[in-house]
Short mmCIF file of C-alpha atoms in Angstrom, two decimals:
data_model
loop_
_atom_site.label_atom_id
_atom_site.label_comp_id
_atom_site.label_asym_id
_atom_site.label_seq_id
_atom_site.Cartn_x
_atom_site.Cartn_y
_atom_site.Cartn_z
CA UNK A 1 -95.73 30.35 55.97
CA UNK A 2 -97.79 29.06 53.03
CA UNK A 3 -97.68 30.41 49.48
CA UNK A 4 -100.92 29.99 47.52
CA UNK A 5 -101.11 30.72 43.80
CA UNK A 6 -104.29 31.13 41.73
CA UNK A 7 -104.17 31.59 37.96
CA UNK A 8 -107.55 32.32 36.36
CA UNK A 9 -109.37 34.09 33.59
CA UNK A 10 -109.34 37.87 33.40
CA UNK A 11 -107.16 40.74 32.32
CA UNK A 12 -103.40 40.03 32.71
CA UNK A 13 -102.52 40.98 36.25
CA UNK A 14 -100.06 39.84 38.93
CA UNK A 15 -100.97 40.66 42.53
CA UNK A 16 -99.32 39.57 45.82
CA UNK A 17 -101.46 39.82 48.95
CA UNK A 18 -100.88 38.91 52.61
CA UNK A 19 -98.98 41.94 54.01
CA UNK A 20 -95.92 41.69 51.72
CA UNK A 21 -92.93 43.93 52.46
CA UNK A 22 -91.07 45.90 49.81
CA UNK A 23 -88.72 43.03 48.91
CA UNK A 24 -91.69 40.64 48.62
CA UNK A 25 -93.63 43.03 46.38
CA UNK A 26 -90.63 43.21 44.08
CA UNK A 27 -90.80 39.41 43.74
CA UNK A 28 -93.34 39.91 40.94
CA UNK A 29 -90.75 41.33 38.56
CA UNK A 30 -87.97 38.94 39.59
CA UNK A 31 -90.22 35.88 39.24
CA UNK A 32 -91.69 37.05 35.92
CA UNK A 33 -88.24 37.68 34.40
CA UNK A 34 -86.77 34.45 35.85
CA UNK A 35 -89.58 32.35 34.36
CA UNK A 36 -89.31 34.03 30.95
CA UNK A 37 -85.52 33.74 30.78
CA UNK A 38 -85.75 30.06 31.82
CA UNK A 39 -88.13 29.28 28.97
CA UNK A 40 -91.43 29.27 30.90
CA UNK A 41 -93.56 32.12 29.55
CA UNK A 42 -96.47 33.11 31.77
CA UNK A 43 -99.86 33.05 30.01
CA UNK A 44 -101.88 36.32 29.85
CA UNK A 45 -104.06 35.51 32.87
CA UNK A 46 -104.93 37.03 36.24
CA UNK A 47 -102.47 35.76 38.86
CA UNK A 48 -103.09 36.13 42.58
CA UNK A 49 -100.46 35.07 45.12
CA UNK A 50 -101.54 34.84 48.77
CA UNK A 51 -98.97 34.66 51.58
CA UNK A 52 -100.56 33.05 54.62
CA UNK A 53 -101.18 33.83 57.40
CA UNK A 54 -102.43 37.14 56.06
CA UNK A 55 -102.07 39.11 59.31
CA UNK A 56 -98.26 38.64 59.61
CA UNK A 57 -95.98 40.96 57.64
CA UNK A 58 -93.66 39.16 55.21
CA UNK A 59 -90.11 40.42 54.62
CA UNK A 60 -87.17 39.35 52.47
CA UNK A 61 -86.64 37.68 49.09
CA UNK A 62 -87.06 34.09 50.31
CA UNK A 63 -90.58 33.94 48.80
CA UNK A 64 -89.29 34.22 45.21
CA UNK A 65 -88.76 30.51 44.66
CA UNK A 66 -92.02 29.31 46.33
CA UNK A 67 -93.99 31.78 44.19
CA UNK A 68 -92.22 30.56 41.05
CA UNK A 69 -92.93 26.90 41.95
CA UNK A 70 -96.61 27.74 42.49
CA UNK A 71 -96.78 29.38 39.08
CA UNK A 72 -94.99 26.43 37.43
CA UNK A 73 -97.54 24.07 38.99
CA UNK A 74 -100.40 26.27 37.75
CA UNK A 75 -98.89 26.32 34.25
CA UNK A 76 -98.52 22.52 34.23
CA UNK A 77 -94.72 22.31 34.16
CA UNK A 78 -94.61 20.61 37.59
CA UNK A 79 -97.09 18.02 38.84
CA UNK A 80 -98.90 19.23 41.97
CA UNK A 81 -98.49 15.90 43.77
CA UNK A 82 -94.70 16.10 43.43
CA UNK A 83 -94.44 19.25 45.57
CA UNK A 84 -96.82 18.21 48.34
CA UNK A 85 -95.07 18.28 51.73
CA UNK A 86 -91.92 19.84 50.28
CA UNK A 87 -90.59 23.08 51.76
CA UNK A 88 -89.15 25.58 49.25
CA UNK A 89 -87.16 28.77 49.85
CA UNK A 90 -84.78 30.90 47.82
CA UNK A 91 -84.23 34.16 45.96
CA UNK A 92 -84.32 34.32 42.16
CA UNK A 93 -82.05 36.24 39.82
CA UNK A 94 -83.43 37.51 36.53
CA UNK A 95 -81.81 34.67 34.59
CA UNK A 96 -83.44 32.00 36.76
CA UNK A 97 -80.49 31.24 39.02
CA UNK A 98 -81.30 30.52 42.67
CA UNK A 99 -79.57 32.76 45.19
CA UNK A 100 -79.01 32.21 48.94
CA UNK A 101 -81.27 33.57 51.68
CA UNK A 102 -80.96 34.01 55.44
CA UNK A 103 -82.37 31.79 58.18
CA UNK A 104 -82.30 28.42 56.39
CA UNK A 105 -80.89 26.42 59.33
CA UNK A 106 -83.67 27.36 61.83
CA UNK A 107 -86.22 26.85 59.05
CA UNK A 108 -84.92 23.34 58.39
CA UNK A 109 -84.81 22.53 62.11
CA UNK A 110 -88.45 23.61 62.48
CA UNK A 111 -89.40 21.53 59.47
CA UNK A 112 -87.88 18.42 61.00
CA UNK A 113 -89.83 19.01 64.22
CA UNK A 114 -93.02 19.30 62.19
CA UNK A 115 -92.35 15.97 60.48
CA UNK A 116 -91.37 17.26 57.03
CA UNK A 117 -89.17 14.92 54.98
CA UNK A 118 -87.66 17.12 52.26
CA UNK A 119 -86.85 20.71 51.33
CA UNK A 120 -85.55 22.74 48.41
CA UNK A 121 -82.92 25.36 49.27
CA UNK A 122 -80.32 27.41 47.33
CA UNK A 123 -76.95 25.68 46.78
CA UNK A 124 -75.15 28.14 49.10
CA UNK A 125 -77.55 27.21 51.91
CA UNK A 126 -77.41 23.45 51.34
CA UNK A 127 -74.74 22.69 53.94
CA UNK A 128 -76.52 24.41 56.81
CA UNK A 129 -79.85 22.73 55.98
CA UNK A 130 -78.13 19.35 55.62
CA UNK A 131 -76.99 19.58 59.26
CA UNK A 132 -80.55 18.73 60.33
CA UNK A 133 -80.92 14.95 60.60
CA UNK A 134 -83.72 12.99 58.87
CA UNK A 135 -84.38 15.78 56.36
CA UNK A 136 -83.66 15.28 52.65
CA UNK A 137 -82.14 18.50 51.31
CA UNK A 138 -82.05 19.26 47.57
CA UNK A 139 -80.20 22.26 46.15
CA UNK A 140 -80.99 23.06 42.48
CA UNK A 141 -78.95 25.91 41.05
CA UNK A 142 -81.64 27.21 38.67
CA UNK A 143 -85.34 27.04 37.88
CA UNK A 144 -84.65 24.66 34.98
CA UNK A 145 -82.82 22.29 37.31
CA UNK A 146 -85.68 22.54 39.81
CA UNK A 147 -88.26 21.58 37.17
CA UNK A 148 -86.07 18.65 36.11
CA UNK A 149 -85.81 17.54 39.74
CA UNK A 150 -89.60 17.32 40.03
CA UNK A 151 -89.69 15.56 36.65
CA UNK A 152 -87.42 12.88 35.24
CA UNK A 153 -84.04 13.96 36.69
CA UNK A 154 -84.20 14.06 40.49
CA UNK A 155 -81.24 15.52 42.36
CA UNK A 156 -79.18 13.68 44.95
CA UNK A 157 -79.76 14.80 48.55
CA UNK A 158 -77.03 16.95 50.13
CA UNK A 159 -74.75 15.56 52.81
CA UNK A 160 -73.39 17.70 55.69
CA UNK A 161 -69.72 18.63 55.61
CA UNK A 162 -67.36 18.60 58.60
CA UNK A 163 -67.94 21.03 61.45
CA UNK A 164 -64.68 22.91 60.91
CA UNK A 165 -64.72 25.59 58.25
CA UNK A 166 -62.69 25.07 55.11
CA UNK A 167 -62.32 28.86 55.02
CA UNK A 168 -63.63 31.87 56.87
CA UNK A 169 -64.06 30.47 60.41
CA UNK A 170 -62.04 33.24 62.03
CA UNK A 171 -63.97 35.84 60.04
CA UNK A 172 -67.36 34.50 61.12
CA UNK A 173 -66.37 33.95 64.73
CA UNK A 174 -64.81 37.41 65.02
CA UNK A 175 -61.18 38.18 65.76
CA UNK A 176 -58.89 35.18 65.93
CA UNK A 177 -57.68 34.39 69.44
CA UNK A 178 -54.16 35.01 70.70
CA UNK A 179 -51.98 32.68 72.72
CA UNK A 180 -52.13 33.63 76.38
CA UNK A 181 -48.40 32.88 76.64
CA UNK A 182 -47.81 36.08 74.66
CA UNK A 183 -49.15 38.15 77.57
CA UNK A 184 -46.24 39.05 79.82
CA UNK A 185 -46.88 39.39 83.54
CA UNK A 186 -50.50 39.94 84.65
CA UNK A 187 -50.70 36.62 86.51
CA UNK A 188 -53.78 37.76 88.44
CA UNK A 189 -55.67 38.75 85.26
CA UNK A 190 -54.69 35.48 83.55
CA UNK A 191 -56.02 33.48 86.49
CA UNK A 192 -59.27 35.47 86.40
CA UNK A 193 -59.55 34.84 82.66
CA UNK A 194 -59.18 31.10 83.24
CA UNK A 195 -61.96 31.12 85.84
CA UNK A 196 -64.21 33.13 83.54
CA UNK A 197 -63.64 30.64 80.71
CA UNK A 198 -64.27 27.62 82.94
CA UNK A 199 -67.57 28.79 84.43
CA UNK A 200 -68.91 31.20 81.80
CA UNK A 201 -68.55 34.16 84.18
CA UNK A 202 -68.71 37.83 83.18
CA UNK A 203 -65.49 39.76 83.73
CA UNK A 204 -64.37 43.39 83.94
CA UNK A 205 -60.76 44.54 83.65
CA UNK A 206 -59.74 48.02 84.82
CA UNK A 207 -56.27 49.38 84.19
CA UNK A 208 -54.21 52.06 82.46
CA UNK A 209 -53.67 52.16 78.69
CA UNK A 210 -51.05 49.70 77.45
CA UNK A 211 -51.39 47.32 80.38
CA UNK A 212 -52.63 44.47 78.14
CA UNK A 213 -56.41 44.50 78.62
CA UNK A 214 -57.26 44.15 74.93
CA UNK A 215 -54.54 41.55 74.46
CA UNK A 216 -55.94 39.53 77.37
CA UNK A 217 -59.42 39.75 75.86
CA UNK A 218 -58.13 38.25 72.61
CA UNK A 219 -56.95 35.20 74.56
CA UNK A 220 -60.29 34.26 76.11
CA UNK A 221 -61.84 32.24 73.27
CA UNK A 222 -58.54 30.40 72.88
CA UNK A 223 -58.80 28.90 76.36
CA UNK A 224 -62.54 28.19 76.26
CA UNK A 225 -63.69 24.67 75.31
CA UNK A 226 -64.71 24.17 71.70
CA UNK A 227 -68.41 24.18 70.95
CA UNK A 228 -70.23 20.89 71.40
CA UNK A 229 -72.38 19.80 68.44
CA UNK A 230 -75.65 20.88 70.07
CA UNK A 231 -74.11 24.26 70.96
CA UNK A 232 -72.71 24.70 67.44
CA UNK A 233 -76.15 24.10 65.92
CA UNK A 234 -77.74 26.55 68.36
CA UNK A 235 -75.19 29.23 67.47
CA UNK A 236 -75.49 28.35 63.78
CA UNK A 237 -79.22 29.12 63.82
CA UNK A 238 -78.52 32.65 65.01
CA UNK A 239 -75.80 33.20 62.41
CA UNK A 240 -78.09 31.80 59.74
CA UNK A 241 -80.84 34.30 60.60
CA UNK A 242 -78.25 37.08 60.54
CA UNK A 243 -77.12 36.03 57.05
CA UNK A 244 -73.60 35.08 58.19
CA UNK A 245 -73.55 31.50 56.90
CA UNK A 246 -73.32 32.08 53.17
CA UNK A 247 -70.65 31.33 50.60
CA UNK A 248 -67.25 30.39 52.03
CA UNK A 249 -68.57 30.84 55.58
CA UNK A 250 -71.28 28.20 55.26
CA UNK A 251 -71.13 25.58 57.97
CA UNK A 252 -70.95 25.47 61.74
CA UNK A 253 -68.58 27.25 64.07
CA UNK A 254 -66.22 25.09 66.09
CA UNK A 255 -64.56 27.85 68.08
CA UNK A 256 -66.72 30.04 70.27
CA UNK A 257 -67.87 33.39 68.81
CA UNK A 258 -65.94 36.51 69.75
CA UNK A 259 -67.85 39.74 69.13
CA UNK A 260 -66.20 43.10 69.74
CA UNK A 261 -68.59 45.91 68.74
CA UNK A 262 -67.27 49.49 68.62
CA UNK A 263 -68.34 51.79 71.44
CA UNK A 264 -70.38 53.83 68.95
CA UNK A 265 -72.72 50.86 68.38
CA UNK A 266 -76.38 51.74 68.81
CA UNK A 267 -78.96 50.15 71.06
CA UNK A 268 -80.47 48.24 68.10
CA UNK A 269 -77.04 46.99 67.00
CA UNK A 270 -76.40 45.58 70.48
CA UNK A 271 -79.84 44.14 71.24
CA UNK A 272 -81.18 43.44 67.76
CA UNK A 273 -83.99 44.87 65.68
CA UNK A 274 -84.39 46.61 62.37
CA UNK A 275 -86.99 45.83 59.74
CA UNK A 276 -86.49 42.08 59.92
CA UNK A 277 -85.87 41.99 63.72
CA UNK A 278 -82.39 40.60 63.17
CA UNK A 279 -80.23 39.41 66.08
CA UNK A 280 -77.85 41.92 67.65
CA UNK A 281 -74.33 41.58 68.98
CA UNK A 282 -75.45 40.02 72.26
CA UNK A 283 -77.13 37.18 70.36
CA UNK A 284 -74.26 36.77 67.90
CA UNK A 285 -72.05 36.28 70.97
CA UNK A 286 -74.27 33.43 72.26
CA UNK A 287 -72.14 30.61 73.74
CA UNK A 288 -69.12 32.85 73.23
CA UNK A 289 -67.66 36.21 74.24
CA UNK A 290 -69.01 39.75 73.96
CA UNK A 291 -66.02 42.07 74.39
CA UNK A 292 -66.76 45.70 75.20
CA UNK A 293 -63.56 47.74 75.10
CA UNK A 294 -63.69 51.23 76.66
CA UNK A 295 -66.88 50.26 78.51
CA UNK A 296 -67.85 53.76 79.77
CA UNK A 297 -67.80 55.11 76.19
CA UNK A 298 -70.79 52.98 75.14
CA UNK A 299 -74.20 54.66 75.10
CA UNK A 300 -75.96 54.36 78.46
CA UNK A 301 -79.09 52.75 77.00
CA UNK A 302 -76.99 50.18 75.13
CA UNK A 303 -75.22 49.16 78.36
CA UNK A 304 -78.37 49.05 80.46
CA UNK A 305 -80.00 46.84 77.82
CA UNK A 306 -77.45 44.15 78.72
CA UNK A 307 -78.77 43.72 82.25
CA UNK A 308 -81.80 41.53 81.56
CA UNK A 309 -80.10 39.27 78.95
CA UNK A 310 -77.15 38.75 81.32
CA UNK A 311 -79.57 37.26 83.85
CA UNK A 312 -82.04 35.48 81.56
CA UNK A 313 -79.71 34.33 78.77
CA UNK A 314 -82.13 35.51 76.09
CA UNK A 315 -83.48 38.75 74.63
CA UNK A 316 -86.85 39.59 73.08
CA UNK A 317 -86.87 41.97 70.12
CA UNK A 318 -90.25 43.68 69.72
CA UNK A 319 -91.35 46.14 67.05
CA UNK A 320 -94.71 47.67 66.18
CA UNK A 321 -96.49 45.69 63.48
CA UNK A 322 -93.97 42.82 63.61
CA UNK A 323 -94.24 39.68 65.77
CA UNK A 324 -91.87 39.63 68.74
CA UNK A 325 -88.79 37.45 68.31
CA UNK A 326 -86.84 35.90 71.19
CA UNK A 327 -83.18 35.14 70.53
CA UNK A 328 -80.73 33.28 72.78
CA UNK A 329 -78.20 35.59 74.44
CA UNK A 330 -76.14 33.37 76.74
CA UNK A 331 -72.92 35.32 76.27
CA UNK A 332 -69.89 35.79 78.48
CA UNK A 333 -69.41 39.53 78.92
CA UNK A 334 -65.78 40.66 78.91
CA UNK A 335 -65.31 44.39 79.43
CA UNK A 336 -62.31 46.69 79.75
CA UNK A 337 -62.05 50.25 80.98
CA UNK A 338 -59.59 52.85 82.23
CA UNK A 339 -59.63 54.07 85.84
CA UNK A 340 -60.23 57.71 84.78
CA UNK A 341 -60.71 59.83 81.63
CA UNK A 342 -56.97 60.14 80.98
CA UNK A 343 -56.43 56.52 81.96
CA UNK A 344 -53.62 56.91 84.48
CA UNK A 345 -55.28 57.45 87.86
CA UNK A 346 -53.51 55.52 90.60
CA UNK A 347 -50.45 54.84 88.44
CA UNK A 348 -47.19 55.91 90.07
CA UNK A 349 -45.51 58.80 88.28
CA UNK A 350 -48.24 59.05 85.65
CA UNK A 351 -49.05 62.70 86.20
CA UNK A 352 -52.83 62.15 86.10
CA UNK A 353 -54.57 65.53 86.14
CA UNK A 354 -58.18 64.29 86.42
CA UNK A 355 -60.04 65.84 89.33
CA UNK A 356 -61.93 63.60 91.80
CA UNK A 357 -65.19 64.88 90.31
CA UNK A 358 -64.10 63.94 86.78
CA UNK A 359 -63.04 60.48 87.92
CA UNK A 360 -66.35 59.95 89.75
CA UNK A 361 -68.34 61.12 86.72
CA UNK A 362 -66.37 58.79 84.45
CA UNK A 363 -66.81 55.74 86.69
CA UNK A 364 -70.52 56.54 87.16
CA UNK A 365 -71.09 55.85 83.46
CA UNK A 366 -71.10 52.16 84.44
CA UNK A 367 -74.17 51.80 86.65
CA UNK A 368 -74.17 49.90 89.92
CA UNK A 369 -76.81 47.36 88.75
CA UNK A 370 -74.72 46.50 85.68
CA UNK A 371 -71.51 46.27 87.70
CA UNK A 372 -73.23 44.02 90.22
CA UNK A 373 -73.98 41.54 87.41
CA UNK A 374 -70.29 41.18 86.52
CA UNK A 375 -68.89 38.21 88.43
CA UNK A 376 -65.15 38.93 88.16
CA UNK A 377 -63.70 42.41 88.58
CA UNK A 378 -59.92 42.74 88.43
CA UNK A 379 -57.38 45.53 88.32
CA UNK A 380 -54.78 45.19 85.58
CA UNK A 381 -51.54 46.83 86.66
CA UNK A 382 -49.00 48.57 84.44
CA UNK A 383 -46.49 46.16 82.94
CA UNK A 384 -43.03 46.09 84.53
CA UNK A 385 -39.95 46.37 82.37
CA UNK A 386 -38.68 43.02 83.63
CA UNK A 387 -41.78 41.36 82.15
CA UNK A 388 -41.20 42.64 78.63
CA UNK A 389 -37.41 42.92 78.51
CA UNK A 390 -36.40 41.32 75.18
CA UNK A 391 -32.77 40.98 76.27
CA UNK A 392 -33.66 38.85 79.29
CA UNK A 393 -33.97 35.09 79.03
CA UNK A 394 -37.34 35.04 80.76
CA UNK A 395 -39.49 32.05 79.94
CA UNK A 396 -42.99 32.42 78.58
CA UNK A 397 -46.06 31.50 80.57
CA UNK A 398 -48.45 28.63 79.94
CA UNK A 399 -49.74 28.30 76.40
CA UNK A 400 -53.44 28.57 75.65
CA UNK A 401 -53.64 24.86 74.80
CA UNK A 402 -52.45 23.95 78.31
CA UNK A 403 -54.92 26.28 80.01
CA UNK A 404 -57.70 25.06 77.72
CA UNK A 405 -57.20 21.49 78.94
CA UNK A 406 -57.86 22.56 82.55
CA UNK A 407 -60.83 24.66 81.48
CA UNK A 408 -62.27 21.80 79.41
CA UNK A 409 -61.95 19.41 82.35
CA UNK A 410 -63.82 21.84 84.62
CA UNK A 411 -66.46 22.40 81.92
CA UNK A 412 -66.99 18.64 81.60
CA UNK A 413 -67.54 18.38 85.37
CA UNK A 414 -70.23 21.04 85.10
CA UNK A 415 -71.99 19.44 82.12
CA UNK A 416 -72.16 16.13 83.97
CA UNK A 417 -73.26 17.74 87.24
CA UNK A 418 -76.09 19.72 85.65
CA UNK A 419 -77.27 17.09 83.21
CA UNK A 420 -81.05 17.35 82.88
CA UNK A 421 -81.21 20.67 84.78
CA UNK A 422 -81.26 22.99 81.76
CA UNK A 423 -77.82 24.57 82.34
CA UNK A 424 -74.22 23.64 81.60
CA UNK A 425 -72.20 26.31 83.45
CA UNK A 426 -71.84 27.52 87.01
CA UNK A 427 -72.59 31.10 85.97
CA UNK A 428 -76.16 30.04 85.06
CA UNK A 429 -77.02 28.52 88.45
CA UNK A 430 -80.40 29.57 89.87
CA UNK A 431 -80.84 30.29 93.60
CA UNK A 432 -82.53 26.91 94.05
CA UNK A 433 -79.66 25.13 92.27
CA UNK A 434 -77.14 27.06 94.36
CA UNK A 435 -78.54 25.47 97.53
CA UNK A 436 -78.07 22.05 95.98
CA UNK A 437 -74.69 22.38 94.29
CA UNK A 438 -72.92 25.12 96.28
CA UNK A 439 -73.42 23.97 99.87
CA UNK A 440 -70.73 25.32 102.19
CA UNK A 441 -69.54 24.51 105.72
CA UNK A 442 -69.43 26.65 108.87
CA UNK A 443 -65.99 28.18 108.23
CA UNK A 444 -66.87 29.07 104.65
CA UNK A 445 -70.16 30.59 105.83
CA UNK A 446 -68.38 32.74 108.42
CA UNK A 447 -65.97 34.00 105.77
CA UNK A 448 -68.85 34.90 103.48
CA UNK A 449 -70.77 36.67 106.28
CA UNK A 450 -67.73 38.77 107.15
CA UNK A 451 -67.29 39.81 103.51
CA UNK A 452 -71.02 40.49 103.12
CA UNK A 453 -71.11 42.82 106.13
CA UNK A 454 -67.75 44.50 105.55
CA UNK A 455 -68.13 45.11 101.81
CA UNK A 456 -71.89 45.76 102.02
CA UNK A 457 -72.58 43.29 99.23
CA UNK A 458 -75.93 42.72 97.58
CA UNK A 459 -77.75 39.41 97.50
CA UNK A 460 -76.72 39.04 93.87
CA UNK A 461 -73.06 39.54 94.83
CA UNK A 462 -73.42 36.84 97.46
CA UNK A 463 -74.66 34.43 94.80
CA UNK A 464 -71.91 35.51 92.39
CA UNK A 465 -69.25 34.68 94.99
CA UNK A 466 -70.73 31.21 95.50
CA UNK A 467 -70.78 30.56 91.75
CA UNK A 468 -67.20 31.72 91.39
CA UNK A 469 -66.11 29.54 94.32
CA UNK A 470 -67.83 26.56 92.69
CA UNK A 471 -65.84 27.16 89.48
CA UNK A 472 -62.57 27.60 91.36
CA UNK A 473 -63.20 24.29 93.14
CA UNK A 474 -64.00 22.60 89.80
CA UNK A 475 -60.72 23.82 88.31
CA UNK A 476 -58.90 22.30 91.27
CA UNK A 477 -60.89 19.07 90.98
CA UNK A 478 -62.50 19.48 94.42
CA UNK A 479 -66.01 18.20 95.06
CA UNK A 480 -66.59 20.61 97.96
CA UNK A 481 -66.07 24.38 98.17
CA UNK A 482 -63.24 25.30 100.54
CA UNK A 483 -62.33 28.45 102.48
CA UNK A 484 -59.57 29.10 99.94
CA UNK A 485 -62.12 29.02 97.11
CA UNK A 486 -64.39 31.48 98.94
CA UNK A 487 -61.47 33.78 99.72
CA UNK A 488 -60.31 33.90 96.11
CA UNK A 489 -63.86 34.48 94.86
CA UNK A 490 -64.33 37.41 97.27
CA UNK A 491 -61.15 38.97 95.90
CA UNK A 492 -62.77 39.22 92.48
CA UNK A 493 -65.56 41.52 93.74
CA UNK A 494 -63.25 44.55 93.92
CA UNK A 495 -65.55 47.16 92.37
CA UNK A 496 -68.94 45.79 93.51
CA UNK A 497 -71.24 48.61 94.58
#
């Protein structure tokens, strides 16, 4: 986007053209007051501000500072040659202070690709912009400081801070993870969770209330490998656009995002949209976990909207009159649900009163095509008293840090195997890549054929089993997929339709 300012003779007038949105139109009053209160009185002339290209609608307050700089150049307070090639963004307060805006990190990354050498951003956005290499980032706190920077008192460029947050990491990433050792019993679900973390597989847990499904979900990010630098920057761009990298939360995530939207969340909240086409929950969970508790209670259109992003790893948000925006959506779906409306079907002595028709109607809320896209499907049984007895001297299970070491080793194998192929996890394998990396022998093929015919699996389920088997083999450090790996992978397709 370019901001052009013309100040000429005529009756005093201030006009902004180029399809400005409401917030952009209000820039006139903010800029006028900020200039006056900073000691730069606008002359009584006709001012025209053009936002190019003119056929794209402009939204947000990030045009305040560029407009003010254009006016200061026109009034002679800043030399025109000093601002050539410099990118400027920021919101202005009425006293001339520069406030933060959203989307600075992707802006800065695009600038670097275009060959720009410097940019002016608000102080609260300086750290995210400074993460981009070979780009000088300056962060004046006010208009007066900005004018001095282009004059006799240039500012020092910002330097990026460490990747780990000083404060607010758990808040930005979502709920903090729990130690998997706190989960008593549920060995089968823990094993499935480890496989999901190692290969980036989607997972569904079905079980009665109180069996530990939500607690297990809180453990997943704790056993997943930390974000690599390139992944952290990719996730950071999304959070920057969403306005979640301001103040104490500025910086990059180190732990993987964990998003847990309520089941009342709308289609737009899940997928993205709104006036500014902001990213939704599925994009905010990119490279991390999207946890949907009480899966059947979500709106049908919100659940069905997950199907295409789960396959493609991205989502396109389109609105009338606004350019389409494509956001990454490579999330690991983790879902939990009850077996029936009351939650106790199939549980001994539970007294479930749900009729077969009610159970079928409840389960039908999760469509077959969506269920087929979930790699791991496990039943979570009711907890036994011996597992939670406080008076017993039962030892705890493996800690998350121990499991994470195994998962990280398997993840490293995958990154090295798929180097240069555009993927880093087994869950993202294409059919062509499956033939290369998931070759199986005669015995394994016979086992798969038997399961395919007996369980009436789809072609997608066949591929899911191969991907799961590849992850199971990676966790065991095996180069080839064995019959045991295939057998275990088949066992995780319990609810496949």
